Tab-separated table of C-alpha atoms in Angstrom:
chain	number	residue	atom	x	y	z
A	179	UNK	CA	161.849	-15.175	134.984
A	180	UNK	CA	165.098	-13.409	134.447
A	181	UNK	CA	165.175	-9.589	133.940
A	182	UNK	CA	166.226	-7.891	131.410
A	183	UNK	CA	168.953	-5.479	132.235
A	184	UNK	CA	167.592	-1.569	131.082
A	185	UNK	CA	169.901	0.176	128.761
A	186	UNK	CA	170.359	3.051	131.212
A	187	UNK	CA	171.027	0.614	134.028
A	188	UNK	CA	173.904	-0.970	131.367
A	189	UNK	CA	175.446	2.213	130.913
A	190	UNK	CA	176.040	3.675	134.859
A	191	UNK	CA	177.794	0.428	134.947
A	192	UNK	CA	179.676	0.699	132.432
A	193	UNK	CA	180.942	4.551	133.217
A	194	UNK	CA	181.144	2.772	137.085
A	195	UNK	CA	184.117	0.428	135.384
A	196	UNK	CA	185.253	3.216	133.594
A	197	UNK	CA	185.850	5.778	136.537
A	198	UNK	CA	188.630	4.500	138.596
A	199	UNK	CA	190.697	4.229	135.342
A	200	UNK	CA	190.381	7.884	134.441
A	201	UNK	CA	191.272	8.804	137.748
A	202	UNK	CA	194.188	7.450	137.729
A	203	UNK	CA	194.951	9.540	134.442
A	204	UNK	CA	197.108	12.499	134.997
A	205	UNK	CA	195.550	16.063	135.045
A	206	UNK	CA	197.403	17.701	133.099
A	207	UNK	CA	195.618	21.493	134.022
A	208	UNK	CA	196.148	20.828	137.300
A	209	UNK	CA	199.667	19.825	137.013
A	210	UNK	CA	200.593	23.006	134.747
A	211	UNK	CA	198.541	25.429	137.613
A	212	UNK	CA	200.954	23.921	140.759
A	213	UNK	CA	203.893	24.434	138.122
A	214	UNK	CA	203.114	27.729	137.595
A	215	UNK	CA	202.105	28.883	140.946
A	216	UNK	CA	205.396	26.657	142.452
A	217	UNK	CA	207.034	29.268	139.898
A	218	UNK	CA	205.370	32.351	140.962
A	219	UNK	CA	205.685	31.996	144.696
A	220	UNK	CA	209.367	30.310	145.309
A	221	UNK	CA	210.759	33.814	144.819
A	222	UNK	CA	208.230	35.387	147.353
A	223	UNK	CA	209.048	32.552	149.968
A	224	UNK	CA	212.801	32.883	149.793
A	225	UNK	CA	212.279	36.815	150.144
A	226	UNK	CA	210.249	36.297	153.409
A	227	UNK	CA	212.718	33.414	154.485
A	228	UNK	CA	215.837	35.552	154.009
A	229	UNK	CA	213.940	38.592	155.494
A	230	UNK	CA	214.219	36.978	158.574
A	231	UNK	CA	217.950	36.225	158.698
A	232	UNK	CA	220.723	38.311	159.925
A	233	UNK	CA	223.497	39.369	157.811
A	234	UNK	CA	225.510	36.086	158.868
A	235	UNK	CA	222.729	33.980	158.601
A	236	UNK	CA	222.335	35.455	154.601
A	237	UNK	CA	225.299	33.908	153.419
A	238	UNK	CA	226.272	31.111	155.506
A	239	UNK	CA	222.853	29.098	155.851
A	240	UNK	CA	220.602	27.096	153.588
A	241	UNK	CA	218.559	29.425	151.705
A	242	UNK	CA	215.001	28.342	152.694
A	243	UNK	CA	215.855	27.763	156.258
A	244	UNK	CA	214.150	30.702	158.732
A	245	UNK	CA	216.879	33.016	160.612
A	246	UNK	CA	216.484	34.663	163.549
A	247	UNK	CA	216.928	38.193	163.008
A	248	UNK	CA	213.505	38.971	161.498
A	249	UNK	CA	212.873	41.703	164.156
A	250	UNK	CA	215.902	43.282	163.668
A	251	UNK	CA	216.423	43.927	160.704
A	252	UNK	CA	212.718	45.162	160.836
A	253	UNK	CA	213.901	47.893	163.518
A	254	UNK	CA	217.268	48.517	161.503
A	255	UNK	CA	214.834	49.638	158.435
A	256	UNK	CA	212.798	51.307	160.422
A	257	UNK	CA	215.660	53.523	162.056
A	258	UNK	CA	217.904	54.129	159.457
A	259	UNK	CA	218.528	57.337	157.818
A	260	UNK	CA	215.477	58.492	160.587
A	261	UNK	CA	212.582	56.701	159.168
A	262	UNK	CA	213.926	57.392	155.506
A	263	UNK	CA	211.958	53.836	154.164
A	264	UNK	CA	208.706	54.860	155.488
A	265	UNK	CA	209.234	58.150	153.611
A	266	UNK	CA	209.734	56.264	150.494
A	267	UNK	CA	206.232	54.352	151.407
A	268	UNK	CA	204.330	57.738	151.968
A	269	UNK	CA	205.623	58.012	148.255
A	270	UNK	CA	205.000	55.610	146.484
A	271	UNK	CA	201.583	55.301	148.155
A	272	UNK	CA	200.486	59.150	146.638
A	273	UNK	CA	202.078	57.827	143.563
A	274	UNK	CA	200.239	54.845	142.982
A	275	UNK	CA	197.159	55.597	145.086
A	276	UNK	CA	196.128	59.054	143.406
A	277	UNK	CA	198.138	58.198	140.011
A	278	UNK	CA	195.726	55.009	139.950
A	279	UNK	CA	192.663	56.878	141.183
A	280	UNK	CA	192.805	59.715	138.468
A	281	UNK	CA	194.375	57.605	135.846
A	282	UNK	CA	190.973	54.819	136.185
A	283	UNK	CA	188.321	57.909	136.043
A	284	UNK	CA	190.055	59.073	133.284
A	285	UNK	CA	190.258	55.934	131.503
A	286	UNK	CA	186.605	55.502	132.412
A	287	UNK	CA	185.609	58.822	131.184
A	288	UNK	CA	187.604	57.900	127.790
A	289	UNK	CA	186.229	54.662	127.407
A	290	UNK	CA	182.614	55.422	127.731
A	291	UNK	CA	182.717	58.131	125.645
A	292	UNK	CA	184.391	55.960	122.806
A	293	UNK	CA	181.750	53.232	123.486
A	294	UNK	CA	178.545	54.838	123.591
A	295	UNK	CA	178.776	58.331	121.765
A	296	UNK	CA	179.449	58.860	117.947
A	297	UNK	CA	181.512	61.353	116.845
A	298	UNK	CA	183.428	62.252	113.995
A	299	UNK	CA	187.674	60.565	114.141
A	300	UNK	CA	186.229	57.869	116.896
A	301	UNK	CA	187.321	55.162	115.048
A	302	UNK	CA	190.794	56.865	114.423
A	303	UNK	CA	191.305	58.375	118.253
A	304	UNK	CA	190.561	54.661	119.236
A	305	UNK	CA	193.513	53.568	116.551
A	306	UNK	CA	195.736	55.724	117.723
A	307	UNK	CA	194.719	54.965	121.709
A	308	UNK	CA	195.615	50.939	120.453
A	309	UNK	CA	199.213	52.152	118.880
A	310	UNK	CA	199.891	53.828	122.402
A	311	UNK	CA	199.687	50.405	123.792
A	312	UNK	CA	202.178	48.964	121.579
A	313	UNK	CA	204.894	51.809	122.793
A	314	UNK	CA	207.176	50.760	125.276
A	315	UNK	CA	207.310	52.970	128.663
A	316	UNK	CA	211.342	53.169	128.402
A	317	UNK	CA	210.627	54.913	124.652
A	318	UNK	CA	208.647	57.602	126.833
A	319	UNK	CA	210.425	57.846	129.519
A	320	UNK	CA	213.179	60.795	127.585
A	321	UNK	CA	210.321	63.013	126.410
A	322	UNK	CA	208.265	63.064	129.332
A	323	UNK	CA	211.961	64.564	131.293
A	324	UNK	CA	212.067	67.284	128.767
A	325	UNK	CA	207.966	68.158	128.467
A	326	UNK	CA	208.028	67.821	132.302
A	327	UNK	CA	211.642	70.286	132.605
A	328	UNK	CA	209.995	72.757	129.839
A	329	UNK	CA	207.271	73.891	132.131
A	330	UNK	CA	209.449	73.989	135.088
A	331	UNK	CA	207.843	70.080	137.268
A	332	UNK	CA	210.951	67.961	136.597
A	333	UNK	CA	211.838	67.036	140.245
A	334	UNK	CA	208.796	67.284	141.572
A	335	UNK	CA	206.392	64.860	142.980
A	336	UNK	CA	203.810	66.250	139.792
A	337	UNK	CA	206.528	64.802	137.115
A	338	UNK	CA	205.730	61.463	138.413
A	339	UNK	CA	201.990	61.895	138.500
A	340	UNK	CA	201.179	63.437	135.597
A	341	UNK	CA	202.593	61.151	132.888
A	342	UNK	CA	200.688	58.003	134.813
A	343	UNK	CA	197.282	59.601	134.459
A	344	UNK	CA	196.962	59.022	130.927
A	345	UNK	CA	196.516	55.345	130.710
A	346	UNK	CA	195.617	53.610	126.948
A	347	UNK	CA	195.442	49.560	128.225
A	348	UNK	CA	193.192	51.146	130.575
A	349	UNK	CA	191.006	53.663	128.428
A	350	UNK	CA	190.961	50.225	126.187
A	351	UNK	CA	189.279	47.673	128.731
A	352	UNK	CA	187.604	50.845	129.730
A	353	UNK	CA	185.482	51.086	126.542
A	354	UNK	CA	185.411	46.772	126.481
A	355	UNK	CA	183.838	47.196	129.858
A	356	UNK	CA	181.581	49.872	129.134
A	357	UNK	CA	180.571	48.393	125.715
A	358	UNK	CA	179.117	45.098	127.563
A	359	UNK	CA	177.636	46.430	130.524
A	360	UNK	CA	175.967	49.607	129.766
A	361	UNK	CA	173.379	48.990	127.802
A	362	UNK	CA	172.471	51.364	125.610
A	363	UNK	CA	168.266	51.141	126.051
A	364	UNK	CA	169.365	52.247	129.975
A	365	UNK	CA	171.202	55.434	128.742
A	366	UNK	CA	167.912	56.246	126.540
A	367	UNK	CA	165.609	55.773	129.486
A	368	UNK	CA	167.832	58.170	131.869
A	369	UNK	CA	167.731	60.658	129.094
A	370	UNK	CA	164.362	60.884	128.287
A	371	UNK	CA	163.511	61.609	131.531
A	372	UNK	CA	165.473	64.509	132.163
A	373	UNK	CA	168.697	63.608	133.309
A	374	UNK	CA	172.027	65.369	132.116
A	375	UNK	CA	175.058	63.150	130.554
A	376	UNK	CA	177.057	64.262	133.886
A	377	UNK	CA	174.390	62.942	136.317
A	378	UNK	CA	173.864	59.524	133.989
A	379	UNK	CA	177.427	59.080	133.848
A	380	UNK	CA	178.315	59.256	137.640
A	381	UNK	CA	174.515	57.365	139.344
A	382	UNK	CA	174.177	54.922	136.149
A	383	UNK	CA	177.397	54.517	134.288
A	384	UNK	CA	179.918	54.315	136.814
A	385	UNK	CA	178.638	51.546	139.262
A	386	UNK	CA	177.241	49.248	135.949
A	387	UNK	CA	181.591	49.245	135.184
A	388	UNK	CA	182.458	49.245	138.896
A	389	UNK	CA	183.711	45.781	138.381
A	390	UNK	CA	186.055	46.986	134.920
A	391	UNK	CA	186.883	49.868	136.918
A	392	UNK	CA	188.557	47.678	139.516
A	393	UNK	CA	190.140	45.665	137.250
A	394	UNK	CA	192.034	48.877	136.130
A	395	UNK	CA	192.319	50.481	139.111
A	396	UNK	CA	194.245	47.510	140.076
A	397	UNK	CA	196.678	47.363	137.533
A	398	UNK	CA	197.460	50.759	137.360
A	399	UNK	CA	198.330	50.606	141.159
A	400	UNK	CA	200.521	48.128	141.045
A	401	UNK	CA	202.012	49.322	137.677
A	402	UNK	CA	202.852	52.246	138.845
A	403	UNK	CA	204.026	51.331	142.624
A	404	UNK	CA	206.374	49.273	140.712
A	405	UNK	CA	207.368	51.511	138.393
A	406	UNK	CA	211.285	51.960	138.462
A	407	UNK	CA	212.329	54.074	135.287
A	408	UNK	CA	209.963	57.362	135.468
A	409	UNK	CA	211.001	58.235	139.046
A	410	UNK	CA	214.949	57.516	137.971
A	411	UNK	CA	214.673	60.102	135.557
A	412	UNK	CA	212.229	62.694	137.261
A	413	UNK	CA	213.473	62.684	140.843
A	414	UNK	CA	217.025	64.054	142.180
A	415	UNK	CA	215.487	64.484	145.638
A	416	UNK	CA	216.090	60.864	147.866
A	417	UNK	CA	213.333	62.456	149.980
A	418	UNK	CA	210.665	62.294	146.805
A	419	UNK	CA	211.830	58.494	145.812
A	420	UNK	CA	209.671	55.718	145.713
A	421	UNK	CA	209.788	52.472	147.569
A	422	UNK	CA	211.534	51.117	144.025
A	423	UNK	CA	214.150	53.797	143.851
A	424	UNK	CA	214.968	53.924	147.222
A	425	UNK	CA	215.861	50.222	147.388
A	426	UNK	CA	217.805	50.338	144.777
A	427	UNK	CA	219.838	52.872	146.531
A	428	UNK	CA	219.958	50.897	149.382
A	429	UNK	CA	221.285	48.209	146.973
A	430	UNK	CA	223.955	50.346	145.572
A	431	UNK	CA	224.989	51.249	149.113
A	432	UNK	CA	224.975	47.158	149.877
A	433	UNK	CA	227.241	46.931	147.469
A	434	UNK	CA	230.241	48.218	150.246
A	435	UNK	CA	228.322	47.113	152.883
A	436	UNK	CA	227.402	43.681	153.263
A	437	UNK	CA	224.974	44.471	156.395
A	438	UNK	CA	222.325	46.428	154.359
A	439	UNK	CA	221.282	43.533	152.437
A	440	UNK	CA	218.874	42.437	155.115
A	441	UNK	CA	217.367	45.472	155.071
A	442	UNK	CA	217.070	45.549	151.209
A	443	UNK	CA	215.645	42.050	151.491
A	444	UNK	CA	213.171	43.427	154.427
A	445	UNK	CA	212.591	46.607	152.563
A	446	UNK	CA	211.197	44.367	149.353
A	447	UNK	CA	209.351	42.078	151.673
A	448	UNK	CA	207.639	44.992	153.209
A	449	UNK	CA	206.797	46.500	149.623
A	450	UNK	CA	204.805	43.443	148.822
A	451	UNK	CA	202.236	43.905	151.677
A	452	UNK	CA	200.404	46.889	150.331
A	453	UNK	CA	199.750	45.145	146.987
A	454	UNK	CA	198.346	41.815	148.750
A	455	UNK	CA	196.064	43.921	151.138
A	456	UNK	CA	194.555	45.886	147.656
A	457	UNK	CA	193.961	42.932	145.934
A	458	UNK	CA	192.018	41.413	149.332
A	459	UNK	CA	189.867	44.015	149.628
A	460	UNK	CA	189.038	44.591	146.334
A	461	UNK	CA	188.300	40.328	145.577
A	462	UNK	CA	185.082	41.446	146.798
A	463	UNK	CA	183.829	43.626	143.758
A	464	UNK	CA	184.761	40.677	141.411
A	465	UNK	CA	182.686	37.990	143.639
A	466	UNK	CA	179.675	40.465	143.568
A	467	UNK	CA	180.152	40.809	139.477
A	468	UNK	CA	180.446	36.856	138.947
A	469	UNK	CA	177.577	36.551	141.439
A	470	UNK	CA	175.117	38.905	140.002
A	471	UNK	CA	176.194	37.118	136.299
A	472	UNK	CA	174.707	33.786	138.041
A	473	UNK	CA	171.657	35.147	139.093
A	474	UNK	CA	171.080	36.897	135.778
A	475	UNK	CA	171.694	33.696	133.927
């Protein structure tokens, strides 16, 4: 008696056949991601590579091949004009680290209120948080000078902070963020039993958009430690610059001086560091979110 092939049985065959021919079919996401990271990361490579090479080595070898003067050129930036790089560092780190702080809380602040509470001109504030989005930071950059000279900051390490605290991409993801997290039904409960909108916003509010609040603490920090044009108008004082402003100094000085290139080239290489350590110890808060969105699925 012969069987009688089942229909199911037919079919795993058939998608068995099948397989190795859509194997061997290009992926085409996958292709466009190695592009696109191949793009990203070729400039970060040849900054490492040529952070590494001596002034000689810069401009008479190929440009991916290692040098031999990484340590040197790490002491030469660490020595010249006594430590004056490191200064720069201690900068930009109070710029970005409290600028990003203060400008997420506010943001947070800003965005819960405009998600959860009604109140007369929301809809309008929110419109005109949106258009502040759309302005360019260079179209800023004059009136900020002349608010910041009025009351007597310009110059100071304020006149960088202040204008950074205000933040609308970030007030905007801010009110996203607390407009799918936070339900409202939790707010109700924490009310009705006694607590104030302070208290609910800092024990219930605050750790539901920890994961948002990342997010925009992140950007901000590296926004701002790369920020270039705010600190070339504010600051006079080489002792208040940034890590941005300060190499571009050192770049203007390279300019006569073919040996400080290395050190520009270290000095960028450097920079990078402090932005890859953020982002790895803040991966974790992210993991956690998409984690607990699993389980709750």
């Amino acid at each position: 008696m012969t069987a009688v092939p089942r229909t199911g049985d037919r079919q795993f065959r058939q998608h068995q056949r099948r397989r190795p021919a859509a194997a061997r079919r290009p992926r085409l996401p996958l292709i466009v991601l190695l592009l696109g990271a191949l793009y990203c990361l070729t400039p970060v490579a040849w900054v490492v590579i040529a952070a590494s090479k001596t002034p000689r080595e810069l401009f008479t070898t190929f440009s991916f091949a290692p040098g031999t003067g990484l340590l040197d050129n790490l002491a030469n930036l660490s020595s010249y004009g006594d430590g004056q790089f490191w200064k720069w560092g201690l900068n930009s780190l109070l710029y970005a680290g409290v600028g990003a702080i203060l400008s997420t809380m506010v943001s947070a602040m800003a965005g819960y209120a405009l998600a959860k509470f009604r109140f007369r001109g929301r809809e309008l504030l929110f419109s005109v948080i949106l258009a502040g989005v759309l302005v360019p930071g260079i179209v800023l950059a004059v009136p900020q000078y002349l608010l910041m000279a009025a009351v007597g900051l310009a110059g100071t390490h304020w006149s960088v902070l202040l204008p950074v605290i205000i933040n609308p991409f970030g007030i905007f993801l801010c009110r996203v963020f607390a407009a799918a997290s936070v339900p409202q039904s939790t707010l109700e409960a924490a009310r009705l039993d006694g607590a104030g909108e302070t208290r609910i916003f800092g024990a219930i509010v605050l750790p539901m958009m920890a994961p948002g609040l990342v997010t925009v603490l992140l950007l901000q920090f590296v926004g701002i430690w790369n920020n270039f044009l705010l600190p070339f108008i504010m600051l006079s004082d080489q002792d208040k610059y940034p890590i941005t402003l300060g190499l571009y100094t050192f770049l203007g000085k390279g300019a006569g001086d073919s040996d400080l290139y290395p050190l520009v080239i270290m000095g960028s290489a450097v920079s990078v560091i402090p932005l890859i350590a953020l982002v790895l110890v803040l991966q974790r808060f992210w993991r956690a979110d998409l984690l607990a969105g699993g389980l709750k699925g």
